[in-house]
PDB file of C-alpha atoms in Angstrom:
ATOM      1  CA  UNK A   1     191.404 206.330 220.204  1.00 84.00           C
ATOM      2  CA  UNK A   2     190.002 208.730 217.630  1.00 90.00           C
ATOM      3  CA  UNK A   3     190.843 209.486 214.012  1.00 94.00           C
ATOM      4  CA  UNK A   4     192.417 212.765 213.012  1.00 95.00           C
ATOM      5  CA  UNK A   5     189.802 213.250 210.288  1.00 96.00           C
ATOM      6  CA  UNK A   6     187.033 213.103 212.891  1.00 96.00           C
ATOM      7  CA  UNK A   7     188.919 215.567 215.068  1.00 96.00           C
ATOM      8  CA  UNK A   8     189.161 217.900 212.074  1.00 97.00           C
ATOM      9  CA  UNK A   9     185.491 217.686 211.075  1.00 97.00           C
ATOM     10  CA  UNK A  10     184.187 218.127 214.630  1.00 97.00           C
ATOM     11  CA  UNK A  11     186.401 221.178 215.135  1.00 97.00           C
ATOM     12  CA  UNK A  12     185.677 222.807 211.780  1.00 98.00           C
ATOM     13  CA  UNK A  13     181.920 222.357 212.328  1.00 98.00           C
ATOM     14  CA  UNK A  14     182.123 224.146 215.685  1.00 98.00           C
ATOM     15  CA  UNK A  15     184.149 226.967 214.153  1.00 98.00           C
ATOM     16  CA  UNK A  16     182.024 227.295 211.010  1.00 98.00           C
ATOM     17  CA  UNK A  17     178.838 227.752 213.063  1.00 98.00           C
ATOM     18  CA  UNK A  18     180.424 230.897 214.495  1.00 97.00           C
ATOM     19  CA  UNK A  19     182.155 232.068 211.327  1.00 98.00           C
ATOM     20  CA  UNK A  20     180.119 232.097 208.122  1.00 98.00           C
ATOM     21  CA  UNK A  21     183.252 232.875 206.098  1.00 98.00           C
ATOM     22  CA  UNK A  22     184.459 229.294 206.586  1.00 98.00           C
ATOM     23  CA  UNK A  23     183.731 227.307 203.428  1.00 98.00           C
ATOM     24  CA  UNK A  24     184.385 223.618 202.756  1.00 98.00           C
ATOM     25  CA  UNK A  25     185.033 222.437 199.201  1.00 98.00           C
ATOM     26  CA  UNK A  26     185.032 218.710 198.574  1.00 97.00           C
ATOM     27  CA  UNK A  27     184.943 216.271 195.652  1.00 96.00           C
ATOM     28  CA  UNK A  28     182.262 213.670 196.412  1.00 95.00           C
ATOM     29  CA  UNK A  29     184.246 212.881 199.555  1.00 94.00           C
ATOM     30  CA  UNK A  30     181.988 214.095 202.367  1.00 93.00           C
ATOM     31  CA  UNK A  31     181.709 210.539 203.695  1.00 93.00           C
ATOM     32  CA  UNK A  32     185.422 209.846 203.374  1.00 92.00           C
ATOM     33  CA  UNK A  33     186.300 212.998 205.267  1.00 94.00           C
ATOM     34  CA  UNK A  34     183.397 212.476 207.776  1.00 95.00           C
ATOM     35  CA  UNK A  35     181.735 215.744 206.705  1.00 96.00           C
ATOM     36  CA  UNK A  36     178.160 214.422 206.656  1.00 96.00           C
ATOM     37  CA  UNK A  37     177.083 216.326 209.773  1.00 97.00           C
ATOM     38  CA  UNK A  38     178.669 219.505 208.411  1.00 97.00           C
ATOM     39  CA  UNK A  39     176.715 219.063 205.156  1.00 97.00           C
ATOM     40  CA  UNK A  40     173.445 218.577 207.047  1.00 97.00           C
ATOM     41  CA  UNK A  41     173.855 221.516 209.438  1.00 98.00           C
ATOM     42  CA  UNK A  42     175.661 224.040 207.223  1.00 98.00           C
ATOM     43  CA  UNK A  43     174.717 223.273 203.596  1.00 97.00           C
ATOM     44  CA  UNK A  44     175.332 226.876 202.523  1.00 97.00           C
ATOM     45  CA  UNK A  45     178.969 226.586 203.632  1.00 98.00           C
ATOM     46  CA  UNK A  46     179.823 223.416 201.705  1.00 98.00           C
ATOM     47  CA  UNK A  47     180.517 223.084 197.978  1.00 98.00           C
ATOM     48  CA  UNK A  48     180.676 219.601 196.465  1.00 97.00           C
ATOM     49  CA  UNK A  49     182.068 219.646 192.927  1.00 97.00           C
ATOM     50  CA  UNK A  50     181.694 215.897 192.398  1.00 96.00           C
ATOM     51  CA  UNK A  51     184.619 213.638 191.561  1.00 96.00           C
ATOM     52  CA  UNK A  52     186.739 216.471 190.155  1.00 97.00           C
ATOM     53  CA  UNK A  53     189.724 217.229 192.345  1.00 97.00           C
ATOM     54  CA  UNK A  54     191.281 219.617 189.838  1.00 97.00           C
ATOM     55  CA  UNK A  55     188.066 221.666 189.746  1.00 98.00           C
ATOM     56  CA  UNK A  56     187.902 221.592 193.551  1.00 98.00           C
ATOM     57  CA  UNK A  57     191.266 223.325 193.842  1.00 98.00           C
ATOM     58  CA  UNK A  58     190.345 225.934 191.227  1.00 98.00           C
ATOM     59  CA  UNK A  59     186.935 226.603 192.798  1.00 98.00           C
ATOM     60  CA  UNK A  60     188.509 226.867 196.256  1.00 98.00           C
ATOM     61  CA  UNK A  61     191.099 229.348 195.030  1.00 98.00           C
ATOM     62  CA  UNK A  62     188.356 231.445 193.457  1.00 97.00           C
ATOM     63  CA  UNK A  63     186.271 231.498 196.637  1.00 98.00           C
ATOM     64  CA  UNK A  64     189.337 232.373 198.710  1.00 97.00           C
ATOM     65  CA  UNK A  65     190.078 235.318 196.418  1.00 97.00           C
ATOM     66  CA  UNK A  66     187.038 237.158 197.815  1.00 97.00           C
ATOM     67  CA  UNK A  67     188.156 236.708 201.414  1.00 96.00           C
ATOM     68  CA  UNK A  68     186.571 233.420 202.488  1.00 98.00           C
ATOM     69  CA  UNK A  69     188.397 230.894 204.701  1.00 98.00           C
ATOM     70  CA  UNK A  70     188.449 227.862 202.424  1.00 98.00           C
ATOM     71  CA  UNK A  71     189.295 224.249 203.293  1.00 98.00           C
ATOM     72  CA  UNK A  72     189.508 221.721 200.443  1.00 98.00           C
ATOM     73  CA  UNK A  73     188.906 218.217 201.765  1.00 97.00           C
ATOM     74  CA  UNK A  74     189.356 214.811 200.173  1.00 97.00           C
ATOM     75  CA  UNK A  75     191.633 211.800 199.733  1.00 97.00           C
ATOM     76  CA  UNK A  76     195.312 212.751 199.862  1.00 97.00           C
ATOM     77  CA  UNK A  77     196.166 210.311 197.076  1.00 96.00           C
ATOM     78  CA  UNK A  78     193.988 212.155 194.547  1.00 96.00           C
ATOM     79  CA  UNK A  79     194.711 215.738 195.567  1.00 97.00           C
ATOM     80  CA  UNK A  80     198.465 215.146 195.525  1.00 96.00           C
ATOM     81  CA  UNK A  81     198.424 213.560 192.058  1.00 96.00           C
ATOM     82  CA  UNK A  82     195.445 214.633 189.911  1.00 96.00           C
ATOM     83  CA  UNK A  83     195.521 218.213 191.204  1.00 97.00           C
ATOM     84  CA  UNK A  84     199.249 218.896 191.139  1.00 97.00           C
ATOM     85  CA  UNK A  85     199.067 221.459 188.332  1.00 97.00           C
ATOM     86  CA  UNK A  86     196.216 223.308 190.032  1.00 98.00           C
ATOM     87  CA  UNK A  87     198.121 223.296 193.339  1.00 98.00           C
ATOM     88  CA  UNK A  88     201.203 224.585 191.533  1.00 98.00           C
ATOM     89  CA  UNK A  89     199.421 227.385 189.631  1.00 97.00           C
ATOM     90  CA  UNK A  90     196.155 228.210 191.430  1.00 97.00           C
ATOM     91  CA  UNK A  91     197.583 227.842 194.935  1.00 98.00           C
ATOM     92  CA  UNK A  92     201.379 228.238 195.026  1.00 97.00           C
ATOM     93  CA  UNK A  93     201.946 230.638 192.125  1.00 97.00           C
ATOM     94  CA  UNK A  94     198.792 232.606 192.970  1.00 96.00           C
ATOM     95  CA  UNK A  95     199.547 232.550 196.702  1.00 95.00           C
ATOM     96  CA  UNK A  96     195.994 231.476 197.425  1.00 97.00           C
ATOM     97  CA  UNK A  97     195.639 230.962 201.194  1.00 96.00           C
ATOM     98  CA  UNK A  98     193.482 227.841 200.952  1.00 98.00           C
ATOM     99  CA  UNK A  99     193.990 224.846 203.245  1.00 98.00           C
ATOM    100  CA  UNK A 100     194.127 221.453 201.514  1.00 98.00           C
ATOM    101  CA  UNK A 101     193.085 218.693 203.925  1.00 98.00           C
ATOM    102  CA  UNK A 102     194.404 215.386 202.578  1.00 97.00           C
ATOM    103  CA  UNK A 103     192.797 212.476 204.405  1.00 96.00           C
ATOM    104  CA  UNK A 104     193.686 208.788 204.161  1.00 95.00           C
ATOM    105  CA  UNK A 105     197.345 209.610 203.586  1.00 95.00           C
ATOM    106  CA  UNK A 106     200.164 207.066 203.646  1.00 96.00           C
ATOM    107  CA  UNK A 107     198.922 203.455 203.598  1.00 96.00           C
ATOM    108  CA  UNK A 108     195.753 204.045 205.581  1.00 94.00           C
ATOM    109  CA  UNK A 109     193.553 202.811 202.712  1.00 93.00           C
ATOM    110  CA  UNK A 110     195.201 199.416 203.352  1.00 92.00           C
ATOM    111  CA  UNK A 111     193.906 196.684 201.001  1.00 92.00           C
ATOM    112  CA  UNK A 112     192.673 199.258 198.427  1.00 92.00           C
ATOM    113  CA  UNK A 113     196.237 199.066 197.174  1.00 91.00           C
ATOM    114  CA  UNK A 114     198.687 201.287 195.337  1.00 90.00           C
ATOM    115  CA  UNK A 115     196.053 203.366 193.512  1.00 92.00           C
ATOM    116  CA  UNK A 116     194.821 204.667 196.874  1.00 94.00           C
ATOM    117  CA  UNK A 117     198.038 204.764 198.872  1.00 95.00           C
ATOM    118  CA  UNK A 118     199.655 208.179 199.151  1.00 96.00           C
ATOM    119  CA  UNK A 119     203.413 207.889 199.578  1.00 97.00           C
ATOM    120  CA  UNK A 120     204.629 210.763 197.410  1.00 97.00           C
ATOM    121  CA  UNK A 121     202.684 213.805 198.583  1.00 98.00           C
ATOM    122  CA  UNK A 122     205.333 215.330 200.839  1.00 98.00           C
ATOM    123  CA  UNK A 123     207.987 215.035 198.116  1.00 98.00           C
ATOM    124  CA  UNK A 124     205.725 216.483 195.417  1.00 97.00           C
ATOM    125  CA  UNK A 125     204.065 219.362 197.238  1.00 98.00           C
ATOM    126  CA  UNK A 126     207.153 220.438 199.175  1.00 97.00           C
ATOM    127  CA  UNK A 127     208.751 221.519 195.890  1.00 97.00           C
ATOM    128  CA  UNK A 128     206.061 224.147 195.266  1.00 97.00           C
ATOM    129  CA  UNK A 129     207.138 227.501 196.708  1.00 97.00           C
ATOM    130  CA  UNK A 130     205.219 229.001 199.583  1.00 96.00           C
ATOM    131  CA  UNK A 131     203.057 226.021 200.586  1.00 98.00           C
ATOM    132  CA  UNK A 132     203.433 224.843 204.176  1.00 98.00           C
ATOM    133  CA  UNK A 133     203.011 221.146 205.026  1.00 98.00           C
ATOM    134  CA  UNK A 134     201.568 219.855 208.317  1.00 98.00           C
ATOM    135  CA  UNK A 135     201.280 216.278 209.567  1.00 98.00           C
ATOM    136  CA  UNK A 136     199.344 215.787 212.838  1.00 97.00           C
ATOM    137  CA  UNK A 137     200.305 212.919 215.104  1.00 96.00           C
ATOM    138  CA  UNK A 138     197.086 212.717 217.143  1.00 96.00           C
ATOM    139  CA  UNK A 139     193.559 214.188 217.467  1.00 95.00           C
ATOM    140  CA  UNK A 140     194.624 216.833 220.018  1.00 94.00           C
ATOM    141  CA  UNK A 141     197.223 218.210 217.638  1.00 95.00           C
ATOM    142  CA  UNK A 142     194.735 218.011 214.769  1.00 96.00           C
ATOM    143  CA  UNK A 143     192.223 220.120 216.699  1.00 95.00           C
ATOM    144  CA  UNK A 144     194.883 222.705 217.465  1.00 95.00           C
ATOM    145  CA  UNK A 145     195.923 222.841 213.809  1.00 96.00           C
ATOM    146  CA  UNK A 146     192.345 223.326 212.618  1.00 97.00           C
ATOM    147  CA  UNK A 147     191.755 226.186 215.041  1.00 96.00           C
ATOM    148  CA  UNK A 148     194.985 227.914 214.044  1.00 96.00           C
ATOM    149  CA  UNK A 149     194.648 227.430 210.294  1.00 97.00           C
ATOM    150  CA  UNK A 150     191.514 229.585 210.053  1.00 96.00           C
ATOM    151  CA  UNK A 151     193.552 232.791 209.958  1.00 95.00           C
ATOM    152  CA  UNK A 152     196.929 231.307 208.978  1.00 96.00           C
ATOM    153  CA  UNK A 153     198.306 233.497 206.212  1.00 95.00           C
ATOM    154  CA  UNK A 154     199.875 230.844 203.963  1.00 97.00           C
ATOM    155  CA  UNK A 155     198.654 228.084 201.660  1.00 98.00           C
ATOM    156  CA  UNK A 156     198.779 224.799 203.605  1.00 98.00           C
ATOM    157  CA  UNK A 157     198.634 221.077 202.837  1.00 98.00           C
ATOM    158  CA  UNK A 158     197.649 218.912 205.816  1.00 98.00           C
ATOM    159  CA  UNK A 159     198.312 215.191 205.610  1.00 97.00           C
ATOM    160  CA  UNK A 160     196.479 212.771 207.899  1.00 95.00           C
ATOM    161  CA  UNK A 161     195.517 209.120 208.112  1.00 92.00           C
ATOM    162  CA  UNK A 162     192.127 207.432 208.060  1.00 91.00           C
ATOM    163  CA  UNK A 163     191.933 205.278 211.150  1.00 91.00           C
ATOM    164  CA  UNK A 164     191.686 205.895 214.917  1.00 93.00           C
ATOM    165  CA  UNK A 165     195.046 206.645 216.533  1.00 94.00           C
ATOM    166  CA  UNK A 166     196.223 206.773 220.161  1.00 94.00           C
ATOM    167  CA  UNK A 167     196.141 210.130 221.905  1.00 94.00           C
ATOM    168  CA  UNK A 168     199.688 211.354 222.571  1.00 94.00           C
ATOM    169  CA  UNK A 169     199.074 214.830 223.928  1.00 93.00           C
ATOM    170  CA  UNK A 170     196.923 215.763 226.900  1.00 83.00           C
ATOM    171  CA  UNK A 171     193.622 217.433 226.091  1.00 68.00           C
ATOM    172  CA  UNK A 172     194.075 221.186 226.199  1.00 62.00           C
ATOM    173  CA  UNK A 173     197.748 220.978 225.235  1.00 62.00           C
ATOM    174  CA  UNK A 174     198.417 224.277 223.507  1.00 64.00           C
ATOM    175  CA  UNK A 175     202.190 224.473 223.250  1.00 79.00           C
ATOM    176  CA  UNK A 176     202.450 223.738 219.542  1.00 91.00           C
ATOM    177  CA  UNK A 177     203.892 226.265 217.135  1.00 94.00           C
ATOM    178  CA  UNK A 178     203.777 225.835 213.379  1.00 96.00           C
ATOM    179  CA  UNK A 179     207.381 225.428 212.245  1.00 97.00           C
ATOM    180  CA  UNK A 180     208.648 224.276 215.646  1.00 97.00           C
ATOM    181  CA  UNK A 181     209.062 220.574 216.429  1.00 97.00           C
ATOM    182  CA  UNK A 182     207.805 219.076 219.690  1.00 96.00           C
ATOM    183  CA  UNK A 183     210.240 217.154 221.892  1.00 95.00           C
ATOM    184  CA  UNK A 184     208.275 214.331 223.486  1.00 95.00           C
ATOM    185  CA  UNK A 185     211.197 212.740 225.281  1.00 96.00           C
ATOM    186  CA  UNK A 186     214.787 213.745 226.012  1.00 97.00           C
ATOM    187  CA  UNK A 187     217.735 211.392 225.436  1.00 98.00           C
ATOM    188  CA  UNK A 188     221.471 211.211 224.797  1.00 98.00           C
ATOM    189  CA  UNK A 189     222.178 208.037 222.744  1.00 98.00           C
ATOM    190  CA  UNK A 190     219.884 208.384 219.732  1.00 98.00           C
ATOM    191  CA  UNK A 191     217.131 210.613 218.316  1.00 98.00           C
ATOM    192  CA  UNK A 192     213.983 209.106 216.828  1.00 98.00           C
ATOM    193  CA  UNK A 193     212.293 211.625 214.513  1.00 98.00           C
ATOM    194  CA  UNK A 194     208.724 210.819 213.502  1.00 98.00           C
ATOM    195  CA  UNK A 195     205.842 212.549 211.765  1.00 98.00           C
ATOM    196  CA  UNK A 196     202.135 211.816 211.703  1.00 97.00           C
ATOM    197  CA  UNK A 197     201.065 208.423 212.954  1.00 96.00           C
ATOM    198  CA  UNK A 198     204.626 207.107 213.223  1.00 97.00           C
ATOM    199  CA  UNK A 199     205.248 209.355 216.231  1.00 97.00           C
ATOM    200  CA  UNK A 200     203.321 206.988 218.516  1.00 97.00           C
ATOM    201  CA  UNK A 201     205.472 204.078 217.332  1.00 98.00           C
ATOM    202  CA  UNK A 202     208.635 206.104 217.974  1.00 98.00           C
ATOM    203  CA  UNK A 203     207.484 206.697 221.539  1.00 97.00           C
ATOM    204  CA  UNK A 204     206.738 203.007 222.114  1.00 98.00           C
ATOM    205  CA  UNK A 205     210.116 202.010 220.646  1.00 98.00           C
ATOM    206  CA  UNK A 206     211.889 204.528 222.875  1.00 98.00           C
ATOM    207  CA  UNK A 207     210.319 202.914 225.949  1.00 98.00           C
ATOM    208  CA  UNK A 208     211.577 199.484 224.846  1.00 98.00           C
ATOM    209  CA  UNK A 209     215.045 200.903 224.178  1.00 98.00           C
ATOM    210  CA  UNK A 210     215.003 202.503 227.602  1.00 98.00           C
ATOM    211  CA  UNK A 211     214.378 199.096 229.144  1.00 98.00           C
ATOM    212  CA  UNK A 212     217.399 197.861 227.174  1.00 97.00           C
ATOM    213  CA  UNK A 213     219.539 200.558 228.796  1.00 97.00           C
ATOM    214  CA  UNK A 214     219.548 203.268 226.137  1.00 98.00           C
ATOM    215  CA  UNK A 215     218.568 206.931 226.420  1.00 98.00           C
ATOM    216  CA  UNK A 216     216.497 207.887 223.360  1.00 98.00           C
ATOM    217  CA  UNK A 217     215.167 211.310 222.369  1.00 98.00           C
ATOM    218  CA  UNK A 218     211.840 211.473 220.501  1.00 98.00           C
ATOM    219  CA  UNK A 219     210.924 214.414 218.252  1.00 98.00           C
ATOM    220  CA  UNK A 220     207.510 215.015 216.650  1.00 97.00           C
ATOM    221  CA  UNK A 221     207.863 216.856 213.333  1.00 98.00           C
ATOM    222  CA  UNK A 222     204.287 218.077 212.913  1.00 98.00           C
ATOM    223  CA  UNK A 223     205.473 220.767 210.470  1.00 98.00           C
ATOM    224  CA  UNK A 224     207.427 219.394 207.524  1.00 98.00           C
ATOM    225  CA  UNK A 225     207.617 222.771 205.800  1.00 98.00           C
ATOM    226  CA  UNK A 226     208.941 225.053 207.156  1.00 98.00           C
ATOM    227  CA  UNK A 227     210.824 222.483 209.208  1.00 98.00           C
ATOM    228  CA  UNK A 228     212.513 223.155 212.548  1.00 98.00           C
ATOM    229  CA  UNK A 229     216.170 223.090 211.427  1.00 98.00           C
ATOM    230  CA  UNK A 230     217.476 224.202 214.811  1.00 98.00           C
ATOM    231  CA  UNK A 231     215.865 221.260 216.592  1.00 98.00           C
ATOM    232  CA  UNK A 232     217.297 218.754 214.126  1.00 98.00           C
ATOM    233  CA  UNK A 233     220.809 220.192 214.373  1.00 98.00           C
ATOM    234  CA  UNK A 234     220.552 220.294 218.167  1.00 98.00           C
ATOM    235  CA  UNK A 235     219.433 216.649 218.204  1.00 98.00           C
ATOM    236  CA  UNK A 236     222.384 215.636 216.026  1.00 98.00           C
ATOM    237  CA  UNK A 237     224.765 217.373 218.419  1.00 98.00           C
ATOM    238  CA  UNK A 238     223.138 215.921 221.540  1.00 98.00           C
ATOM    239  CA  UNK A 239     222.760 212.278 220.481  1.00 98.00           C
ATOM    240  CA  UNK A 240     225.159 211.719 217.544  1.00 98.00           C
ATOM    241  CA  UNK A 241     222.737 209.367 215.759  1.00 98.00           C
ATOM    242  CA  UNK A 242     219.325 209.908 214.136  1.00 98.00           C
ATOM    243  CA  UNK A 243     216.634 207.593 212.805  1.00 98.00           C
ATOM    244  CA  UNK A 244     213.687 209.064 210.894  1.00 98.00           C
ATOM    245  CA  UNK A 245     210.386 207.172 210.621  1.00 98.00           C
ATOM    246  CA  UNK A 246     207.658 207.963 208.111  1.00 98.00           C
ATOM    247  CA  UNK A 247     204.644 206.526 206.306  1.00 97.00           C
ATOM    248  CA  UNK A 248     205.976 207.843 202.988  1.00 98.00           C
ATOM    249  CA  UNK A 249     208.443 206.815 200.320  1.00 98.00           C
ATOM    250  CA  UNK A 250     212.033 206.945 201.503  1.00 98.00           C
ATOM    251  CA  UNK A 251     212.538 209.299 198.568  1.00 97.00           C
ATOM    252  CA  UNK A 252     211.728 212.931 199.248  1.00 97.00           C
ATOM    253  CA  UNK A 253     209.987 212.653 202.595  1.00 98.00           C
ATOM    254  CA  UNK A 254     210.920 213.291 206.219  1.00 98.00           C
ATOM    255  CA  UNK A 255     214.163 211.307 206.014  1.00 98.00           C
ATOM    256  CA  UNK A 256     215.350 213.204 202.964  1.00 98.00           C
ATOM    257  CA  UNK A 257     214.493 216.548 204.565  1.00 98.00           C
ATOM    258  CA  UNK A 258     216.326 215.720 207.795  1.00 98.00           C
ATOM    259  CA  UNK A 259     219.298 214.371 205.812  1.00 98.00           C
ATOM    260  CA  UNK A 260     219.589 217.655 203.901  1.00 98.00           C
ATOM    261  CA  UNK A 261     219.837 219.551 207.168  1.00 98.00           C
ATOM    262  CA  UNK A 262     222.180 217.143 208.936  1.00 98.00           C
ATOM    263  CA  UNK A 263     224.578 216.772 205.984  1.00 98.00           C
ATOM    264  CA  UNK A 264     224.907 220.531 205.551  1.00 98.00           C
ATOM    265  CA  UNK A 265     225.230 221.457 209.207  1.00 98.00           C
ATOM    266  CA  UNK A 266     226.373 218.650 211.528  1.00 98.00           C
ATOM    267  CA  UNK A 267     226.836 215.275 209.793  1.00 98.00           C
ATOM    268  CA  UNK A 268     226.051 212.240 211.956  1.00 98.00           C
ATOM    269  CA  UNK A 269     225.099 208.631 211.108  1.00 98.00           C
ATOM    270  CA  UNK A 270     221.442 208.341 210.054  1.00 98.00           C
ATOM    271  CA  UNK A 271     218.926 205.703 209.072  1.00 98.00           C
ATOM    272  CA  UNK A 272     215.712 206.384 207.137  1.00 98.00           C
ATOM    273  CA  UNK A 273     212.753 204.101 207.844  1.00 98.00           C
ATOM    274  CA  UNK A 274     209.876 204.367 205.381  1.00 98.00           C
ATOM    275  CA  UNK A 275     208.404 202.678 202.324  1.00 97.00           C
ATOM    276  CA  UNK A 276     211.110 201.416 199.928  1.00 97.00           C
ATOM    277  CA  UNK A 277     211.091 201.873 196.150  1.00 96.00           C
ATOM    278  CA  UNK A 278     208.574 199.137 195.393  1.00 94.00           C
ATOM    279  CA  UNK A 279     204.826 198.590 195.058  1.00 92.00           C
ATOM    280  CA  UNK A 280     203.407 198.279 198.546  1.00 93.00           C
ATOM    281  CA  UNK A 281     201.878 194.998 199.699  1.00 93.00           C
ATOM    282  CA  UNK A 282     198.074 194.877 199.914  1.00 92.00           C
ATOM    283  CA  UNK A 283     197.235 194.465 203.584  1.00 96.00           C
ATOM    284  CA  UNK A 284     195.765 196.220 206.592  1.00 96.00           C
ATOM    285  CA  UNK A 285     197.725 199.342 207.601  1.00 96.00           C
ATOM    286  CA  UNK A 286     199.108 197.800 210.781  1.00 96.00           C
ATOM    287  CA  UNK A 287     200.390 194.820 208.796  1.00 97.00           C
ATOM    288  CA  UNK A 288     202.017 197.138 206.250  1.00 97.00           C
ATOM    289  CA  UNK A 289     203.698 199.012 209.097  1.00 97.00           C
ATOM    290  CA  UNK A 290     205.023 195.715 210.453  1.00 98.00           C
ATOM    291  CA  UNK A 291     206.139 194.427 207.037  1.00 98.00           C
ATOM    292  CA  UNK A 292     208.254 197.523 206.361  1.00 98.00           C
ATOM    293  CA  UNK A 293     209.578 197.872 209.904  1.00 98.00           C
ATOM    294  CA  UNK A 294     207.964 201.217 210.692  1.00 98.00           C
ATOM    295  CA  UNK A 295     205.947 199.904 213.633  1.00 98.00           C
ATOM    296  CA  UNK A 296     207.386 200.140 217.143  1.00 98.00           C
ATOM    297  CA  UNK A 297     208.923 196.655 217.019  1.00 98.00           C
ATOM    298  CA  UNK A 298     210.617 197.327 213.671  1.00 98.00           C
ATOM    299  CA  UNK A 299     211.904 200.679 214.911  1.00 98.00           C
ATOM    300  CA  UNK A 300     213.211 199.010 218.065  1.00 98.00           C
ATOM    301  CA  UNK A 301     215.064 196.316 216.095  1.00 98.00           C
ATOM    302  CA  UNK A 302     216.679 198.848 213.738  1.00 98.00           C
ATOM    303  CA  UNK A 303     217.584 201.210 216.572  1.00 98.00           C
ATOM    304  CA  UNK A 304     219.082 198.461 218.734  1.00 98.00           C
ATOM    305  CA  UNK A 305     221.350 197.277 215.914  1.00 98.00           C
ATOM    306  CA  UNK A 306     222.254 200.894 215.095  1.00 98.00           C
ATOM    307  CA  UNK A 307     223.171 201.635 218.713  1.00 97.00           C
ATOM    308  CA  UNK A 308     225.333 198.523 218.981  1.00 92.00           C
ATOM    309  CA  UNK A 309     227.051 199.180 215.646  1.00 83.00           C
TER     310      UNK A 309
END
């Protein structure tokens, strides 16, 4: 078990020691992002603007304009709300190739409540032209993303959670491609499509459904934009039913994206599991997952009823 934010900071520190063009910009969030060691060892490569997320985006875009490899790091909830205009203008419209690392996404702040939950970021940022959106499911994938984003020639928003997560991929797994989904398990009766930390729960649910006699495909959508349309269409053809699972509002997230593709290309019955249109309960993340049925048991129950329907 290891958090994706720790995987990011360990990797970026290793890379930044070898590449002085790598610059971190943060907004009084070094502790939140786990950047303290980076700040101690490479103070000349870190800019802290204080609690000023809008300024952080503008400063990062300015630094990137002279050729630096800039990562803006801080809570996803603030960067995807307070900084939306700066992301729209200074990043998307200006085609600034900065990488926005949004930590503590989804409900990972737990009891901090609605002010700190981030359930809208995919919907909001996806609408800005040119920005790619990544969502790592485990620390191995997060390390790979960090290494490959250094020279990636697009603006990127990366969404990750706060807490330790199970390792899904073997260490050294290097078969990811930005824009191409990863098939974790083949199946013929149903496709479970997850992103981020819900992917682990999809895998666990698929094992339970297998014991119940069903063949379930599991797809990891680590790139939400540009999304792997071919894989989604192929999954609809192969299994005839799809369930999406996300730690995001049911409006505008993974389920909505997959629905757009399925409806326009190969319509099949779908269910979207996520956070409904209501203020989220204040609880630990695992309890919130359970309450809204996006943990493995909730996915299993929904899938079993869907398969028997």
